[in-house]
GROMACS .gro file of C-alpha atoms in nm:
model
  345
    1MET     CA    1 -16.558   7.712  -2.420
    2SER     CA    2 -16.338   7.714  -2.732
    3SER     CA    3 -16.105   7.972  -2.886
    4ALA     CA    4 -15.862   7.923  -3.178
    5GLY     CA    5 -15.864   7.547  -3.130
    6VAL     CA    6 -15.810   7.576  -2.753
    7GLU     CA    7 -16.078   7.424  -2.531
    8ILE     CA    8 -16.139   7.548  -2.175
    9SER     CA    9 -16.276   7.299  -1.924
   10GLU     CA   10 -16.278   7.252  -1.548
   11LEU     CA   11 -16.055   7.007  -1.366
   12LYS     CA   12 -16.214   6.672  -1.280
   13PRO     CA   13 -16.069   6.404  -1.050
   14ALA     CA   14 -15.969   6.192  -1.351
   15ASP     CA   15 -15.756   6.483  -1.480
   16HIS     CA   16 -15.541   6.534  -1.168
   17GLN     CA   17 -15.249   6.325  -1.288
   18ARG     CA   18 -15.211   6.489  -1.627
   19TRP     CA   19 -15.274   6.836  -1.478
   20ASP     CA   20 -14.981   6.779  -1.241
   21ALA     CA   21 -14.766   6.639  -1.522
   22PHE     CA   22 -14.820   6.968  -1.706
   23VAL     CA   23 -14.742   7.173  -1.393
   24ASP     CA   24 -14.421   6.978  -1.332
   25ALA     CA   25 -14.304   7.053  -1.687
   26CYS     CA   26 -14.423   7.414  -1.725
   27PRO     CA   27 -14.151   7.669  -1.634
   28GLY     CA   28 -14.408   7.927  -1.523
   29ALA     CA   29 -14.590   7.692  -1.285
   30THR     CA   30 -14.534   7.663  -0.911
   31PHE     CA   31 -14.628   7.428  -0.630
   32CYS     CA   32 -14.935   7.649  -0.585
   33HIS     CA   33 -15.060   7.536  -0.927
   34ARG     CA   34 -15.078   7.168  -0.831
   35ALA     CA   35 -15.414   6.997  -0.865
   36GLY     CA   36 -15.412   6.891  -0.500
   37TRP     CA   37 -15.499   7.245  -0.394
   38GLN     CA   38 -15.847   7.188  -0.530
   39THR     CA   39 -15.894   6.907  -0.278
   40VAL     CA   40 -15.730   7.105   0.002
   41ILE     CA   41 -15.942   7.418  -0.045
   42GLU     CA   42 -16.268   7.228  -0.080
   43ARG     CA   43 -16.203   6.981   0.201
   44ALA     CA   44 -16.040   7.214   0.455
   45PHE     CA   45 -16.240   7.533   0.394
   46GLY     CA   46 -16.551   7.438   0.198
   47HIS     CA   47 -16.489   7.694  -0.077
   48ARG     CA   48 -16.603   7.634  -0.434
   49THR     CA   49 -16.313   7.595  -0.676
   50HIS     CA   50 -16.289   7.667  -1.049
   51PHE     CA   51 -15.971   7.499  -1.170
   52MET     CA   52 -15.956   7.572  -1.543
   53MET     CA   53 -15.739   7.400  -1.800
   54ALA     CA   54 -15.675   7.485  -2.162
   55THR     CA   55 -15.639   7.189  -2.395
   56ARG     CA   56 -15.576   7.138  -2.764
   57GLY     CA   57 -15.680   6.787  -2.850
   58ASP     CA   58 -15.550   6.565  -2.571
   59ARG     CA   59 -15.270   6.802  -2.475
   60ILE     CA   60 -15.289   7.050  -2.185
   61GLU     CA   61 -15.142   7.386  -2.283
   62GLY     CA   62 -15.227   7.588  -1.972
   63VAL     CA   63 -15.389   7.584  -1.629
   64LEU     CA   64 -15.547   7.841  -1.399
   65PRO     CA   65 -15.647   7.739  -1.045
   66LEU     CA   66 -15.922   7.960  -0.900
   67ALA     CA   67 -16.132   7.954  -0.586
   68ARG     CA   68 -16.417   8.170  -0.469
   69MET     CA   69 -16.422   8.307  -0.114
   70ARG     CA   70 -16.743   8.475  -0.008
   71SER     CA   71 -16.815   8.626   0.333
   72MET     CA   72 -17.009   8.921   0.474
   73LEU     CA   73 -16.701   9.047   0.656
   74PHE     CA   74 -16.434   9.024   0.384
   75GLY     CA   75 -16.635   9.034   0.061
   76ASP     CA   76 -16.676   8.811  -0.243
   77GLN     CA   77 -16.363   8.728  -0.440
   78LEU     CA   78 -16.239   8.491  -0.709
   79VAL     CA   79 -15.868   8.431  -0.645
   80SER     CA   80 -15.580   8.243  -0.802
   81LEU     CA   81 -15.510   8.115  -0.551
   82PRO     CA   82 -15.626   8.170  -0.191
   83PHE     CA   83 -15.403   8.025   0.083
   84CYS     CA   84 -15.121   8.028  -0.173
   85VAL     CA   85 -14.848   8.286  -0.224
   86TYR     CA   86 -14.837   8.226  -0.600
   87GLY     CA   87 -15.098   8.162  -0.866
   88GLY     CA   88 -15.230   8.306  -1.188
   89ILE     CA   89 -15.205   8.156  -1.536
   90ALA     CA   90 -14.940   7.894  -1.616
   91ALA     CA   91 -14.931   7.821  -1.987
   92ASP     CA   92 -14.685   7.721  -2.257
   93THR     CA   93 -14.870   7.892  -2.545
   94ASP     CA   94 -15.005   8.245  -2.581
   95ALA     CA   95 -15.333   8.109  -2.714
   96ALA     CA   96 -15.387   7.901  -2.401
   97ALA     CA   97 -15.296   8.191  -2.172
   98SER     CA   98 -15.535   8.427  -2.349
   99ALA     CA   99 -15.817   8.174  -2.349
  100LEU     CA  100 -15.777   8.109  -1.976
  101ASP     CA  101 -15.763   8.480  -1.903
  102ARG     CA  102 -16.086   8.546  -2.092
  103ALA     CA  103 -16.255   8.250  -1.925
  104ALA     CA  104 -16.158   8.369  -1.577
  105GLN     CA  105 -16.283   8.721  -1.640
  106ALA     CA  106 -16.608   8.583  -1.778
  107ARG     CA  107 -16.650   8.357  -1.475
  108ALA     CA  108 -16.589   8.648  -1.237
  109ALA     CA  109 -16.855   8.853  -1.416
  110GLU     CA  110 -17.098   8.559  -1.418
  111LEU     CA  111 -17.053   8.501  -1.044
  112GLY     CA  112 -17.085   8.871  -0.964
  113VAL     CA  113 -16.780   8.879  -0.737
  114ASP     CA  114 -16.623   9.197  -0.604
  115HIS     CA  115 -16.297   9.124  -0.783
  116LEU     CA  116 -16.081   8.873  -0.966
  117GLU     CA  117 -15.725   8.837  -0.831
  118TYR     CA  118 -15.413   8.686  -0.989
  119ARG     CA  119 -15.109   8.623  -0.765
  120ASN     CA  120 -14.839   8.645  -1.028
  121LEU     CA  121 -14.463   8.606  -1.021
  122ALA     CA  122 -14.451   8.834  -1.327
  123PRO     CA  123 -14.693   9.107  -1.438
  124ARG     CA  124 -14.972   9.015  -1.676
  125HIS     CA  125 -15.218   9.308  -1.666
  126THR     CA  126 -15.025   9.631  -1.610
  127ASP     CA  127 -15.351   9.827  -1.640
  128TRP     CA  128 -15.518   9.646  -1.348
  129PRO     CA  129 -15.493   9.778  -0.991
  130THR     CA  130 -15.219   9.600  -0.794
  131LYS     CA  131 -15.124   9.538  -0.434
  132ALA     CA  132 -14.754   9.623  -0.399
  133LEU     CA  133 -14.729   9.475  -0.051
  134TYR     CA  134 -14.557   9.141  -0.096
  135VAL     CA  135 -14.219   9.018  -0.211
  136THR     CA  136 -14.070   8.672  -0.236
  137PHE     CA  137 -13.718   8.548  -0.163
  138ARG     CA  138 -13.556   8.279  -0.374
  139LYS     CA  139 -13.194   8.168  -0.399
  140SER     CA  140 -12.993   7.877  -0.536
  141ILE     CA  141 -12.876   7.600  -0.305
  142GLU     CA  142 -12.511   7.517  -0.364
  143PRO     CA  143 -12.435   7.145  -0.413
  144ASP     CA  144 -12.188   7.154  -0.120
  145VAL     CA  145 -12.316   7.192   0.238
  146GLU     CA  146 -12.022   7.402   0.358
  147ALA     CA  147 -12.057   7.634   0.057
  148ASN     CA  148 -12.414   7.707   0.167
  149MET     CA  149 -12.297   7.780   0.520
  150GLN     CA  150 -12.034   8.023   0.392
  151ALA     CA  151 -12.291   8.194   0.170
  152ILE     CA  152 -12.488   8.301   0.477
  153PRO     CA  153 -12.378   8.650   0.590
  154ARG     CA  154 -12.149   8.642   0.891
  155LYS     CA  155 -12.397   8.767   1.151
  156GLN     CA  156 -12.661   8.509   1.063
  157ARG     CA  157 -12.398   8.238   1.028
  158ARG     CA  158 -12.299   8.315   1.386
  159MET     CA  159 -12.664   8.274   1.489
  160VAL     CA  160 -12.676   7.929   1.326
  161ARG     CA  161 -12.367   7.825   1.520
  162GLN     CA  162 -12.523   7.965   1.836
  163GLY     CA  163 -12.812   7.726   1.785
  164MET     CA  164 -12.568   7.439   1.745
  165LYS     CA  165 -12.392   7.534   2.071
  166ALA     CA  166 -12.730   7.544   2.246
  167GLY     CA  167 -12.769   7.174   2.170
  168LEU     CA  168 -13.049   7.213   1.916
  169ALA     CA  169 -13.128   6.920   1.689
  170SER     CA  170 -13.385   6.863   1.417
  171ARG     CA  171 -13.601   6.580   1.295
  172PHE     CA  172 -13.891   6.527   1.058
  173ASP     CA  173 -14.224   6.460   1.227
  174ASP     CA  174 -14.468   6.195   1.108
  175ASP     CA  175 -14.777   6.393   1.214
  176VAL     CA  176 -14.887   6.754   1.263
  177ASP     CA  177 -14.923   6.746   1.642
  178ARG     CA  178 -14.599   6.913   1.755
  179PHE     CA  179 -14.606   7.158   1.467
  180PHE     CA  180 -14.962   7.266   1.540
  181ARG     CA  181 -14.892   7.315   1.908
  182VAL     CA  182 -14.602   7.549   1.826
  183TYR     CA  183 -14.785   7.722   1.541
  184ALA     CA  184 -15.108   7.788   1.734
  185GLN     CA  185 -14.923   7.949   2.025
  186ASN     CA  186 -14.706   8.155   1.791
  187VAL     CA  187 -14.990   8.312   1.589
  188HIS     CA  188 -15.187   8.375   1.908
  189ARG     CA  189 -14.897   8.579   2.046
  190MET     CA  190 -14.899   8.775   1.719
  191GLY     CA  191 -15.273   8.841   1.753
  192THR     CA  192 -15.384   8.669   1.433
  193PRO     CA  193 -15.638   8.386   1.387
  194VAL     CA  194 -15.503   8.034   1.358
  195PHE     CA  195 -15.576   7.782   1.085
  196SER     CA  196 -15.742   7.463   1.201
  197LYS     CA  197 -15.532   7.159   1.276
  198HIS     CA  198 -15.751   6.984   1.020
  199TYR     CA  199 -15.615   7.211   0.744
  200PHE     CA  200 -15.257   7.107   0.812
  201GLN     CA  201 -15.356   6.743   0.824
  202VAL     CA  202 -15.531   6.776   0.488
  203LEU     CA  203 -15.214   6.929   0.339
  204ARG     CA  204 -15.015   6.630   0.461
  205ASP     CA  205 -15.275   6.383   0.337
  206VAL     CA  206 -15.304   6.539  -0.009
  207PHE     CA  207 -14.939   6.616  -0.083
  208GLY     CA  208 -14.775   6.329   0.105
  209GLU     CA  209 -14.394   6.335   0.099
  210ASP     CA  210 -14.404   6.667  -0.088
  211CYS     CA  211 -14.531   6.825   0.236
  212ARG     CA  212 -14.307   6.758   0.536
  213ILE     CA  213 -14.264   6.900   0.886
  214LEU     CA  214 -13.920   6.965   1.033
  215THR     CA  215 -13.906   7.044   1.405
  216VAL     CA  216 -13.610   7.176   1.601
  217HIS     CA  217 -13.595   7.065   1.962
  218GLN     CA  218 -13.382   7.110   2.271
  219ASP     CA  219 -13.382   6.820   2.517
  220ASP     CA  220 -13.683   6.682   2.325
  221GLU     CA  221 -13.884   7.001   2.379
  222PRO     CA  222 -13.998   7.171   2.055
  223VAL     CA  223 -13.834   7.507   1.988
  224ALA     CA  224 -13.941   7.583   1.631
  225SER     CA  225 -14.115   7.399   1.350
  226VAL     CA  226 -14.184   7.447   0.980
  227MET     CA  227 -14.415   7.285   0.727
  228THR     CA  228 -14.235   7.272   0.392
  229PHE     CA  229 -14.343   7.200   0.037
  230TYR     CA  230 -14.112   7.025  -0.212
  231PHE     CA  231 -14.159   7.090  -0.582
  232ARG     CA  232 -13.926   6.985  -0.864
  233ASP     CA  233 -13.582   7.087  -0.729
  234GLU     CA  234 -13.721   7.347  -0.486
  235VAL     CA  235 -13.750   7.356  -0.107
  236MET     CA  236 -14.030   7.590   0.002
  237PRO     CA  237 -14.073   7.651   0.377
  238TYR     CA  238 -14.434   7.764   0.404
  239TYR     CA  239 -14.570   7.771   0.758
  240GLY     CA  240 -14.305   7.833   1.024
  241ALA     CA  241 -14.339   7.911   1.393
  242GLY     CA  242 -14.144   7.905   1.716
  243MET     CA  243 -14.181   7.906   2.091
  244PRO     CA  244 -14.059   8.209   2.292
  245LEU     CA  245 -13.738   8.015   2.363
  246ALA     CA  246 -13.653   8.021   1.992
  247ARG     CA  247 -13.530   8.380   2.011
  248ASP     CA  248 -13.296   8.300   2.300
  249VAL     CA  249 -13.128   8.001   2.134
  250ALA     CA  250 -13.133   8.116   1.768
  251GLY     CA  251 -13.398   7.855   1.698
  252TYR     CA  252 -13.525   8.014   1.377
  253ASP     CA  253 -13.181   8.045   1.219
  254PHE     CA  254 -13.097   7.688   1.313
  255LEU     CA  255 -13.433   7.563   1.181
  256TYR     CA  256 -13.390   7.715   0.835
  257TRP     CA  257 -13.027   7.613   0.817
  258GLU     CA  258 -13.123   7.253   0.892
  259LEU     CA  259 -13.390   7.270   0.623
  260MET     CA  260 -13.138   7.404   0.372
  261ARG     CA  261 -12.871   7.153   0.475
  262ARG     CA  262 -13.107   6.860   0.441
  263GLY     CA  263 -13.232   6.993   0.109
  264CYS     CA  264 -12.876   7.024  -0.019
  265GLU     CA  265 -12.794   6.669   0.082
  266ALA     CA  266 -13.111   6.543  -0.089
  267GLY     CA  267 -13.021   6.716  -0.416
  268TYR     CA  268 -13.255   7.015  -0.411
  269ARG     CA  269 -13.118   7.326  -0.581
  270VAL     CA  270 -13.351   7.618  -0.499
  271PHE     CA  271 -13.449   7.753  -0.158
  272ASP     CA  272 -13.774   7.948  -0.177
  273TYR     CA  273 -13.792   8.146   0.147
  274GLY     CA  274 -14.144   8.248   0.055
  275ARG     CA  275 -14.358   8.559   0.074
  276SER     CA  276 -14.316   8.844   0.321
  277LYS     CA  277 -14.477   9.182   0.362
  278LYS     CA  278 -14.244   9.476   0.311
  279GLY     CA  279 -14.127   9.636   0.633
  280THR     CA  280 -14.193   9.334   0.856
  281GLY     CA  281 -13.962   9.128   1.075
  282SER     CA  282 -13.976   8.829   0.841
  283TYR     CA  283 -13.874   9.054   0.550
  284SER     CA  284 -13.565   9.173   0.743
  285PHE     CA  285 -13.484   8.821   0.861
  286LYS     CA  286 -13.471   8.685   0.505
  287LYS     CA  287 -13.266   8.979   0.379
  288ASN     CA  288 -13.020   8.920   0.662
  289TRP     CA  289 -12.974   8.568   0.527
  290GLY     CA  290 -12.846   8.716   0.202
  291PHE     CA  291 -13.167   8.673   0.002
  292GLU     CA  292 -13.279   8.958  -0.223
  293PRO     CA  293 -13.650   9.046  -0.241
  294GLN     CA  294 -13.830   8.989  -0.569
  295PRO     CA  295 -14.161   9.172  -0.623
  296LEU     CA  296 -14.485   8.980  -0.647
  297TYR     CA  297 -14.754   9.111  -0.880
  298TYR     CA  298 -15.095   9.071  -0.719
  299GLU     CA  299 -15.333   9.207  -0.983
  300PHE     CA  300 -15.702   9.281  -0.936
  301GLN     CA  301 -15.980   9.319  -1.189
  302LEU     CA  302 -16.260   9.502  -1.012
  303HIS     CA  303 -16.615   9.382  -1.081
  304GLN     CA  304 -16.876   9.466  -0.814
  305GLY     CA  305 -16.610   9.609  -0.584
  306ASP     CA  306 -16.474   9.963  -0.616
  307LYS     CA  307 -16.130   9.920  -0.457
  308VAL     CA  308 -15.852   9.668  -0.390
  309PRO     CA  309 -15.912   9.487  -0.057
  310ASP     CA  310 -15.674   9.547   0.232
  311ASN     CA  311 -15.736   9.254   0.465
  312ASN     CA  312 -15.398   9.220   0.633
  313PRO     CA  313 -15.265   9.272   0.987
  314LEU     CA  314 -15.065   9.582   0.887
  315ASN     CA  315 -15.388   9.769   0.815
  316PRO     CA  316 -15.427  10.018   1.106
  317LYS     CA  317 -15.799   9.943   1.137
  318TYR     CA  318 -15.719   9.591   1.259
  319GLN     CA  319 -15.479   9.691   1.539
  320ARG     CA  320 -15.746   9.703   1.810
  321ALA     CA  321 -15.880   9.364   1.702
  322ILE     CA  322 -15.526   9.220   1.715
  323ARG     CA  323 -15.477   9.342   2.073
  324MET     CA  324 -15.812   9.194   2.175
  325TRP     CA  325 -15.727   8.863   2.008
  326GLN     CA  326 -15.399   8.839   2.197
  327ARG     CA  327 -15.595   8.857   2.524
  328LEU     CA  328 -15.822   8.566   2.436
  329PRO     CA  329 -15.746   8.233   2.607
  330LEU     CA  330 -15.557   8.010   2.362
  331VAL     CA  331 -15.826   7.742   2.369
  332VAL     CA  332 -16.089   8.000   2.268
  333ALA     CA  333 -15.868   8.146   1.995
  334ASN     CA  334 -15.811   7.796   1.854
  335VAL     CA  335 -16.188   7.744   1.825
  336LEU     CA  336 -16.276   8.085   1.679
  337GLY     CA  337 -15.970   8.135   1.460
  338PRO     CA  338 -16.046   7.881   1.185
  339ARG     CA  339 -16.392   8.033   1.133
  340ILE     CA  340 -16.232   8.370   1.054
  341VAL     CA  341 -15.917   8.271   0.869
  342ARG     CA  342 -16.106   8.051   0.620
  343ASN     CA  343 -16.207   8.377   0.449
  344LEU     CA  344 -15.864   8.541   0.472
  345GLY     CA  345 -15.685   8.334   0.210
   0.00000   0.00000   0.00000
């Protein structure tokens, strides 16, 4: 497909390096735009991807990662990007952005999906229906460790020191085993399906040192753990979880402080606390750390569907299912969960 000298093509394995070089340099791109997500989504979930790039000659001017999720229970959707908090078009020219936008809409119509979804940091289509459910929290990391400690509001700073007094310590793990054990138990208590252990291993395999796991422990027993993405000068905690003990010993506060401290010492300058739903505990927790919410613009172009989907645990219709899930034995939940959550990206 060509428009005003801009060619639209789909990402091939030979293009991964230059795709990522563009993403690293493009101000509007995020970790969620990296080419590795194509491998992750196809290998871990079996979904078909449509990673589009706009080129002029040999130069990439824009990218748009898309994946199709199709299920009888949750519908048929083309999303940029499932399993990612950010997405949408990243381009450094208006021509490239427009060409990608037209190509995505045409692909959605061709596939006959219920809707096309962009997960934007900034609005693109103000006339499309939106889901005003999510916000993100981002803040600069000061170059001095103590300055970051003092920037934490007093109450949460006291919680960090409580974790220190409890004898908590942190270390990076070489594999996903401890993290998955903590994560699986945590989401089961919340009544939501768990991702497969395979998914987390694929993330580690694909992104390497840009995907690391930090675990907080007490007397060598895991208390809390977080899988974090590193992108440019940003630290992005993505999947975090804790054992019941974490609330008693301020394990969560200590975990995120350790992540910030280590990021500061390594020269990172932005802490991306990630997406939260409004009105949830994680939303309040991040605000209490002195982070201000920034709206996310999840925009939907309806095709075969007639309304914006509402597949999230806050939807009242899922409350009974959540209570039933909490009563399942953990081993059963760990088998069934990945089959459900693969379509809840």
